[in-house]
Amino acid sequence: MIGYLLLTFFAAVVYLLFSAGAIRSNPRSARNWLFALALFSLSVWAFCYTWMYAADDVESVKLWYRISALGWIFSPMFYLHFYMVLAKSPSGPLRLLILAGGYIVAVALIVRMQFAPIMAADFIKRDYYWEEVIISPDPWFWLLLFNSFWTIVLGAWLHFRRARRSQRRVEKRQAWIISITIALSALMIYLVNVVLPALHVRPFPSIAIVLNLIPAGIIWWAFRKYDTLALTPGMAADTILEKISDAIVLFDEDGRILTFNRSARNLVGSSIEAGRHVRDLFIEPPSLLEETLSVGEQFQFESTLKLDRPIPVRVEGAAFHNVAGDYMGCSLAIRDIRNIKQLREEINERRHVQEKLEDAMIELKRATRARTDFLTRISHEIRTPMNAILGAGELLADTD
C-alpha cells in the first residue's frame, strides 16, 4: 500500500514539474500552456488517487474520486487542444466547433459526477487498496467513454496525417512519435481502467495514472526536442542576430534594455545587461533615446560608449510598434568607428598639411615674383646711368 501511495505521489510531482517546465520554457506560447494544462490535470488525477487509496472510509474515497474527475475528464480535451495547435489542424470555425463541443461535454460530465456516479458506483476495501465497482452502463457512462475515445482518436489521426503530409523530416519524426504514443497510451489506459475492471480482473489498484508517465514523458521529449530542431522564423532571427557583426541592442518603451547579441557583449563588455537604461551606454546620449518615436521612424547619430577606454560609435535606430500603432521600443545597431575616425583624422591632418604646402607655394611664388620685379627695377635703374657713364667713357677715349 505504501509503495503504491509513493508511486502515485511521485507521479503527481513529476507531472507538476513537467507542467511548470513547459510554461517556463516559453511562457508566451499557447502550445506550452495547453501542454502544461494537460500535465497539470494528470497531476490532479494522481494526487487525488494518492489520498483516495490512503482513505479509511468509503465516503472519503468517493470525495477524492469526484475531485480526481477534474483530471481524467479534462485531460483528454487539453491534450486534444494541444495536438490541434501543434499540428495546426483543423483551423477556423471547425476547430472552434470541435473544441467548444468537447469542453461543453467535459463540463457536463463534471457536473454530473458531483451528483451521481459515472464510472465507479462504489468501492470495496481490499487488502491494500480500494477496488472500483463499475456501474451498469448508462448514457452518461457511454458519453464519458465516447468523449475520451474520440479525443484520443482525433489527436492520433491529426498527427498521423501530419506525419504523412509534412515535407520536413524533423516534423515528420515528431508527428510519428506523438501519434504512436497516443495510440499506445490510449490502449494502456483503457486496458487498466476500463477493460480489466469490467471483467473483474484487477489484482492490483489502478495504476494507469502512473504508467501514463511514460507516454507523457515521450510526448514531452518529442515536443521539446523536435521543436528546437525545426527551423522557425524566430530561430532564424535569433541566429542572424547572434551572427551579425554589428552590436544590436533592443530596448522597451521606457528605455530599458531587453536583449542584445554577442557582438554587443564583445563591444560593450560586462557593463551591458538586461534592465539597464540604454542611455547609460553613452557618454552624451541624445534625447531621442527617451522620446516616443512615431511609426516607421529611423534615426542615426554618433556618440561615445561610456567605458574605461571610451569607444567612438555610429548608431542607427528604428522604432517598433504593435498593430495598434503603440510605441513598443526600439532597436539600435551600434558600429565601432575607431578605424573610421582614425582614418578621418589622418585625412584631416593630410588636408591640413596640404593646405600649408599650398600656402607655402603661394608665398614662394609671391616672393619669386617680388624678387623678379626687384631685379627688373634695379636693372633698369642701374642700366640708365651706366649707359651715360659708358658713353662718356667712349667720348674721352675718342678725345685722346
Coordinates of C-alpha atoms in Angstrom, one line a residue:
M1 CA 0.0 0.0 0.0
I2 CA 2.7 2.4 1.0
G3 CA 4.6 1.6 -2.3
Y4 CA 1.6 2.5 -4.4
L5 CA 0.9 5.7 -2.5
L6 CA 4.5 6.7 -3.1
L7 CA 4.2 5.9 -6.8
T8 CA 1.1 8.0 -7.3
F9 CA 2.5 10.9 -5.3
F10 CA 5.7 10.7 -7.3
A11 CA 3.7 10.7 -10.5
A12 CA 1.8 13.8 -9.3
V13 CA 5.0 15.6 -8.5
V14 CA 6.6 14.7 -11.9
Y15 CA 3.5 15.8 -13.8
L16 CA 3.6 19.1 -11.9
L17 CA 7.3 19.6 -12.7
F18 CA 6.7 18.8 -16.4
S19 CA 3.8 21.4 -16.3
A20 CA 6.0 24.1 -14.8
G21 CA 8.8 23.3 -17.2
A22 CA 6.5 23.7 -20.2
I23 CA 5.4 27.1 -19.1
R24 CA 8.9 28.2 -18.1
S25 CA 10.5 27.2 -21.4
N26 CA 8.2 29.5 -23.4
P27 CA 5.6 31.4 -21.3
R28 CA 4.3 33.2 -24.5
S29 CA 3.5 30.0 -26.4
A30 CA -0.1 28.7 -26.5
R31 CA 1.2 25.2 -27.1
N32 CA 3.2 25.2 -24.0
W33 CA 0.3 26.5 -21.9
L34 CA -2.0 23.8 -23.3
F35 CA 0.5 21.1 -22.7
A36 CA 1.1 22.4 -19.2
L37 CA -2.7 22.3 -18.5
A38 CA -2.9 18.7 -19.8
L39 CA 0.0 17.7 -17.5
F40 CA -1.5 19.6 -14.6
S41 CA -4.8 17.7 -15.0
L42 CA -2.8 14.5 -14.8
S43 CA -1.1 15.8 -11.7
V44 CA -4.5 16.4 -10.1
W45 CA -5.6 12.9 -11.0
A46 CA -2.5 11.3 -9.5
F47 CA -2.6 13.5 -6.3
C48 CA -6.3 12.6 -5.7
Y49 CA -5.7 8.9 -6.2
T50 CA -2.9 9.1 -3.6
W51 CA -5.3 10.3 -1.0
M52 CA -8.2 8.2 -2.2
Y53 CA -6.3 5.0 -1.6
A54 CA -5.0 6.2 1.7
A55 CA -8.5 7.0 2.9
D56 CA -10.0 4.9 5.8
D57 CA -13.7 5.1 4.8
V58 CA -15.6 4.9 1.6
E59 CA -17.1 8.4 1.8
S60 CA -13.6 9.9 1.8
V61 CA -12.7 7.6 -1.1
K62 CA -15.8 8.9 -3.1
L63 CA -14.9 12.5 -2.3
W64 CA -11.3 12.2 -3.7
Y65 CA -12.7 10.2 -6.6
R66 CA -15.0 13.0 -7.6
I67 CA -12.2 15.6 -7.3
S68 CA -10.0 13.3 -9.4
A69 CA -12.6 13.5 -12.2
L70 CA -11.3 17.0 -12.9
G71 CA -8.1 15.3 -14.1
W72 CA -9.3 12.3 -16.0
I73 CA -12.3 14.1 -17.7
F74 CA -10.5 17.3 -18.7
S75 CA -7.1 15.8 -19.6
P76 CA -8.3 14.3 -22.9
M77 CA -9.6 17.7 -24.1
F78 CA -6.5 19.6 -23.0
Y79 CA -4.4 17.0 -24.9
L80 CA -6.6 17.3 -28.0
H81 CA -6.4 21.1 -27.9
F82 CA -2.6 20.8 -27.6
Y83 CA -2.5 18.3 -30.5
M84 CA -4.6 20.6 -32.7
V85 CA -2.3 23.6 -32.1
L86 CA 0.8 21.6 -32.6
A87 CA -0.5 20.0 -35.8
K88 CA -2.0 23.4 -37.0
S89 CA -5.1 21.5 -38.0
P90 CA -8.0 21.8 -38.2
S91 CA -8.4 25.6 -38.2
G92 CA -11.0 28.3 -38.3
P93 CA -14.7 27.6 -37.3
L94 CA -14.2 23.8 -37.4
R95 CA -11.6 23.9 -34.7
L96 CA -13.8 26.2 -32.6
L97 CA -16.8 23.9 -33.1
I98 CA -14.8 20.8 -32.1
L99 CA -13.2 22.4 -29.0
A100 CA -16.4 24.0 -27.9
G101 CA -18.3 20.7 -28.1
G102 CA -15.6 18.8 -26.3
Y103 CA -15.3 21.3 -23.5
I104 CA -19.0 21.5 -23.0
V105 CA -19.3 17.8 -22.8
A106 CA -16.4 17.7 -20.3
V107 CA -18.1 20.3 -18.1
A108 CA -21.4 18.4 -18.3
L109 CA -19.7 15.2 -17.2
I110 CA -18.0 17.0 -14.2
V111 CA -21.3 18.4 -13.1
R112 CA -23.0 15.0 -13.4
M113 CA -20.1 13.4 -11.5
Q114 CA -20.9 15.6 -8.4
F115 CA -24.4 14.3 -8.2
A116 CA -24.3 10.7 -9.5
P117 CA -21.5 8.2 -10.3
I118 CA -20.5 7.9 -14.0
M119 CA -17.8 5.2 -13.9
A120 CA -17.4 3.8 -10.4
A121 CA -20.7 3.1 -8.5
D122 CA -19.0 2.0 -5.3
F123 CA -15.7 1.0 -3.8
I124 CA -14.7 -2.2 -2.0
K125 CA -11.9 -2.4 0.6
R126 CA -9.3 -4.9 -0.4
D127 CA -6.1 -5.9 1.4
Y128 CA -4.1 -2.9 0.4
Y129 CA -6.3 -0.8 -1.9
W130 CA -9.9 0.3 -2.7
E131 CA -11.3 -1.6 -5.7
E132 CA -13.7 0.4 -8.0
V133 CA -17.1 -1.2 -8.7
I134 CA -18.0 -0.2 -12.3
I135 CA -21.6 0.9 -12.7
S136 CA -24.0 -0.7 -15.1
P137 CA -23.5 1.2 -18.4
D138 CA -25.9 4.1 -18.9
P139 CA -25.9 7.1 -21.3
W140 CA -23.5 9.1 -19.1
F141 CA -21.2 6.1 -18.9
W142 CA -21.1 5.8 -22.7
L143 CA -20.8 9.6 -23.1
L144 CA -17.7 9.5 -20.9
L145 CA -16.1 6.7 -22.9
F146 CA -17.0 8.4 -26.2
N147 CA -15.6 11.7 -25.1
S148 CA -12.3 10.1 -24.1
F149 CA -12.2 7.9 -27.1
W150 CA -12.9 10.4 -29.9
T151 CA -10.4 13.0 -28.5
I152 CA -7.6 10.3 -28.4
V153 CA -8.5 9.0 -31.9
L154 CA -8.7 12.5 -33.4
G155 CA -5.4 13.5 -31.8
A156 CA -3.7 10.4 -33.1
W157 CA -5.2 10.9 -36.6
L158 CA -4.2 14.6 -36.8
H159 CA -0.5 13.7 -36.2
F160 CA -0.7 10.6 -38.4
R161 CA -1.9 12.8 -41.2
R162 CA 0.7 15.4 -40.3
A163 CA 3.4 12.7 -40.5
R164 CA 2.2 11.6 -43.9
R165 CA 1.9 15.1 -45.4
S166 CA 4.8 17.0 -43.9
Q167 CA 7.8 17.6 -46.2
R168 CA 10.1 18.4 -43.2
R169 CA 12.0 15.4 -41.8
V170 CA 12.1 16.8 -38.3
E171 CA 8.4 17.5 -38.3
K172 CA 7.6 14.0 -39.7
R173 CA 9.6 12.3 -36.9
Q174 CA 7.8 14.3 -34.2
A175 CA 4.4 13.6 -35.7
W176 CA 5.1 9.8 -35.9
I177 CA 6.3 9.6 -32.3
I178 CA 3.3 11.5 -31.0
S179 CA 0.7 9.6 -33.0
I180 CA 2.1 6.2 -32.0
T181 CA 2.5 7.3 -28.4
I182 CA -1.1 8.5 -28.3
A183 CA -2.4 5.1 -29.5
L184 CA -0.3 3.1 -27.1
S185 CA -1.3 5.4 -24.2
A186 CA -5.0 5.0 -25.0
L187 CA -4.6 1.3 -25.2
M188 CA -2.9 1.1 -21.9
I189 CA -5.4 3.4 -20.1
Y190 CA -8.5 1.6 -21.4
L191 CA -7.0 -1.8 -20.6
V192 CA -6.2 -0.9 -17.0
N193 CA -9.1 1.4 -16.2
V194 CA -12.0 0.0 -18.2
V195 CA -11.4 -3.5 -19.6
L196 CA -9.9 -5.1 -16.5
P197 CA -12.5 -3.7 -14.1
A198 CA -15.3 -4.6 -16.4
L199 CA -14.0 -8.2 -16.5
H200 CA -13.5 -8.1 -12.7
V201 CA -9.8 -8.9 -13.3
R202 CA -7.8 -6.5 -11.1
P203 CA -5.5 -8.0 -8.6
F204 CA -3.9 -4.5 -8.1
P205 CA -5.1 -0.9 -7.8
S206 CA -5.5 1.4 -10.8
I207 CA -2.0 2.3 -12.0
A208 CA -2.9 3.9 -15.3
I209 CA -2.0 7.3 -14.0
V210 CA 1.4 6.0 -13.0
L211 CA 2.0 4.2 -16.3
N212 CA 0.9 7.3 -18.2
L213 CA 4.2 8.9 -17.1
I214 CA 5.9 7.0 -19.9
P215 CA 3.8 8.3 -22.8
A216 CA 3.6 11.8 -21.3
G217 CA 7.4 11.9 -21.0
I218 CA 7.8 10.7 -24.6
I219 CA 5.4 13.3 -25.9
W220 CA 7.2 16.0 -23.8
W221 CA 10.5 14.8 -25.2
A222 CA 9.3 14.8 -28.8
F223 CA 7.7 18.2 -28.4
R224 CA 10.7 19.8 -26.8
K225 CA 13.4 18.1 -28.9
Y226 CA 12.0 18.4 -32.4
D227 CA 10.6 21.9 -31.8
T228 CA 14.1 23.1 -31.0
L229 CA 15.5 21.3 -34.1
A230 CA 12.9 22.7 -36.5
L231 CA 13.8 25.9 -38.3
T232 CA 11.4 28.6 -37.4
P233 CA 11.3 32.4 -38.1
G234 CA 12.2 33.1 -34.5
M235 CA 15.2 30.7 -34.6
A236 CA 16.4 32.2 -37.9
A237 CA 16.0 35.7 -36.4
D238 CA 17.9 34.7 -33.3
T239 CA 20.7 33.1 -35.4
I240 CA 21.0 36.2 -37.6
L241 CA 21.0 38.4 -34.5
E242 CA 23.9 36.4 -32.9
K243 CA 26.0 36.2 -36.1
I244 CA 25.7 39.8 -37.3
S245 CA 28.9 41.8 -36.8
D246 CA 27.2 45.0 -35.6
A247 CA 26.2 45.3 -32.0
I248 CA 22.4 45.0 -31.7
V249 CA 20.5 46.2 -28.7
L250 CA 16.7 46.1 -28.2
F251 CA 15.1 48.2 -25.5
D252 CA 11.4 48.8 -24.5
E253 CA 9.3 52.0 -24.4
D254 CA 10.9 53.0 -21.1
G255 CA 14.4 52.7 -22.5
R256 CA 15.2 49.5 -20.5
I257 CA 17.4 47.0 -22.4
L258 CA 15.5 43.9 -23.3
T259 CA 18.2 41.8 -25.1
F260 CA 21.4 42.2 -27.1
N261 CA 23.5 40.0 -29.3
R262 CA 27.0 38.6 -28.8
S263 CA 28.7 41.5 -30.7
A264 CA 27.1 43.9 -28.3
R265 CA 28.6 41.9 -25.4
N266 CA 32.0 41.8 -27.0
L267 CA 31.9 45.6 -27.8
V268 CA 30.5 46.9 -24.5
G269 CA 31.6 44.2 -22.1
S270 CA 30.0 43.5 -18.8
S271 CA 28.6 47.0 -18.5
I272 CA 25.6 46.0 -20.7
E273 CA 22.9 44.0 -19.1
A274 CA 19.1 43.5 -19.4
G275 CA 17.1 46.0 -17.4
R276 CA 19.7 48.7 -17.6
H277 CA 18.7 52.0 -19.3
V278 CA 20.1 52.4 -22.8
R279 CA 21.3 56.0 -22.2
D280 CA 23.8 54.6 -19.6
L281 CA 25.8 53.1 -22.5
F282 CA 26.8 56.5 -23.9
I283 CA 28.8 59.5 -22.6
E284 CA 26.5 62.0 -24.2
P285 CA 23.3 60.2 -25.1
P286 CA 20.9 62.0 -27.5
S287 CA 17.5 63.0 -26.1
L288 CA 15.6 60.9 -28.7
L289 CA 16.6 57.7 -26.8
E290 CA 14.0 58.8 -24.2
E291 CA 11.3 60.0 -26.7
T292 CA 8.3 58.2 -28.1
L293 CA 9.1 57.6 -31.7
S294 CA 6.5 57.6 -34.5
V295 CA 5.6 54.6 -36.7
G296 CA 8.4 53.9 -39.2
E297 CA 10.8 56.5 -37.7
Q298 CA 14.5 55.9 -38.1
F299 CA 17.5 57.8 -36.8
Q300 CA 21.3 57.8 -36.6
F301 CA 23.9 59.6 -34.5
E302 CA 27.5 59.4 -33.4
S303 CA 28.4 59.1 -29.8
T304 CA 31.0 57.5 -27.5
L305 CA 30.5 54.5 -25.3
K306 CA 30.9 55.0 -21.6
L307 CA 33.7 52.6 -20.9
D308 CA 37.1 52.7 -19.2
R309 CA 38.5 53.3 -22.7
P310 CA 35.8 55.3 -24.5
I311 CA 35.0 53.9 -28.0
P312 CA 33.5 56.2 -30.7
V313 CA 30.5 54.6 -32.3
R314 CA 27.9 55.3 -35.0
V315 CA 24.4 54.3 -34.0
E316 CA 21.4 53.6 -36.3
G317 CA 18.0 53.1 -34.7
A318 CA 14.5 52.0 -35.7
A319 CA 11.3 52.1 -33.7
F320 CA 8.9 49.1 -33.1
H321 CA 5.1 49.5 -32.9
N322 CA 2.3 47.0 -32.3
V323 CA -0.6 46.5 -34.7
A324 CA -2.5 49.3 -32.9
G325 CA 0.4 51.7 -33.5
D326 CA 1.5 52.0 -29.9
Y327 CA 5.3 52.5 -29.4
M328 CA 6.8 49.3 -28.0
G329 CA 10.5 50.0 -28.1
C330 CA 13.5 50.4 -30.4
S331 CA 16.5 48.6 -31.9
L332 CA 20.0 50.0 -32.1
A333 CA 22.7 48.9 -34.4
I334 CA 26.0 50.1 -32.9
R335 CA 29.1 50.1 -35.0
D336 CA 32.7 50.7 -33.8
I337 CA 34.1 53.6 -35.8
R338 CA 37.5 53.8 -34.2
N339 CA 39.2 52.9 -37.5
I340 CA 36.9 55.2 -39.4
K341 CA 37.6 58.0 -37.0
Q342 CA 41.3 57.4 -37.2
L343 CA 41.2 57.4 -41.0
R344 CA 39.2 60.6 -40.8
E345 CA 41.7 62.2 -38.6
E346 CA 44.6 61.2 -40.9
I347 CA 42.7 62.6 -43.9
N348 CA 42.1 65.9 -42.0
E349 CA 45.8 66.0 -41.0
R350 CA 46.9 65.4 -44.6
R351 CA 44.4 68.0 -45.8
H352 CA 45.9 70.5 -43.2
V353 CA 49.4 69.7 -44.4
Q354 CA 48.4 70.1 -48.0
E355 CA 46.8 73.4 -47.2
K356 CA 50.0 74.6 -45.5
L357 CA 52.0 73.4 -48.6
E358 CA 49.7 75.3 -50.9
D359 CA 50.0 78.4 -48.7
A360 CA 53.8 78.0 -48.7
M361 CA 53.8 77.6 -52.5
I362 CA 51.7 80.8 -52.9
E363 CA 54.2 82.6 -50.6
L364 CA 57.1 81.2 -52.6
K365 CA 55.5 82.4 -55.9
R366 CA 54.9 85.8 -54.4
A367 CA 58.5 86.0 -53.2
T368 CA 59.8 84.9 -56.5
R369 CA 57.6 87.5 -58.3
A370 CA 58.8 90.2 -55.9
R371 CA 62.4 89.2 -56.5
T372 CA 61.9 89.3 -60.2
D373 CA 60.2 92.7 -60.0
F374 CA 63.0 94.0 -57.8
L375 CA 65.8 92.8 -60.1
T376 CA 64.0 94.2 -63.1
R377 CA 63.6 97.5 -61.5
I378 CA 67.2 97.6 -60.2
S379 CA 68.5 96.5 -63.6
H380 CA 66.6 99.4 -65.2
E381 CA 67.8 101.9 -62.6
I382 CA 71.4 100.8 -63.0
R383 CA 71.4 100.5 -66.8
T384 CA 70.4 104.1 -67.3
P385 CA 73.3 105.8 -65.5
M386 CA 75.7 103.1 -66.8
N387 CA 74.8 104.0 -70.3
A388 CA 75.7 107.6 -69.6
I389 CA 79.0 106.5 -68.0
L390 CA 79.8 104.2 -70.9
G391 CA 79.0 107.0 -73.4
A392 CA 81.2 109.5 -71.5
G393 CA 84.0 106.9 -71.4
E394 CA 83.8 106.4 -75.1
L395 CA 83.9 110.2 -75.7
L396 CA 87.0 110.5 -73.5
A397 CA 88.6 107.7 -75.4
D398 CA 87.9 109.4 -78.7
T399 CA 89.4 112.7 -77.4
D400 CA 92.8 111.2 -76.8

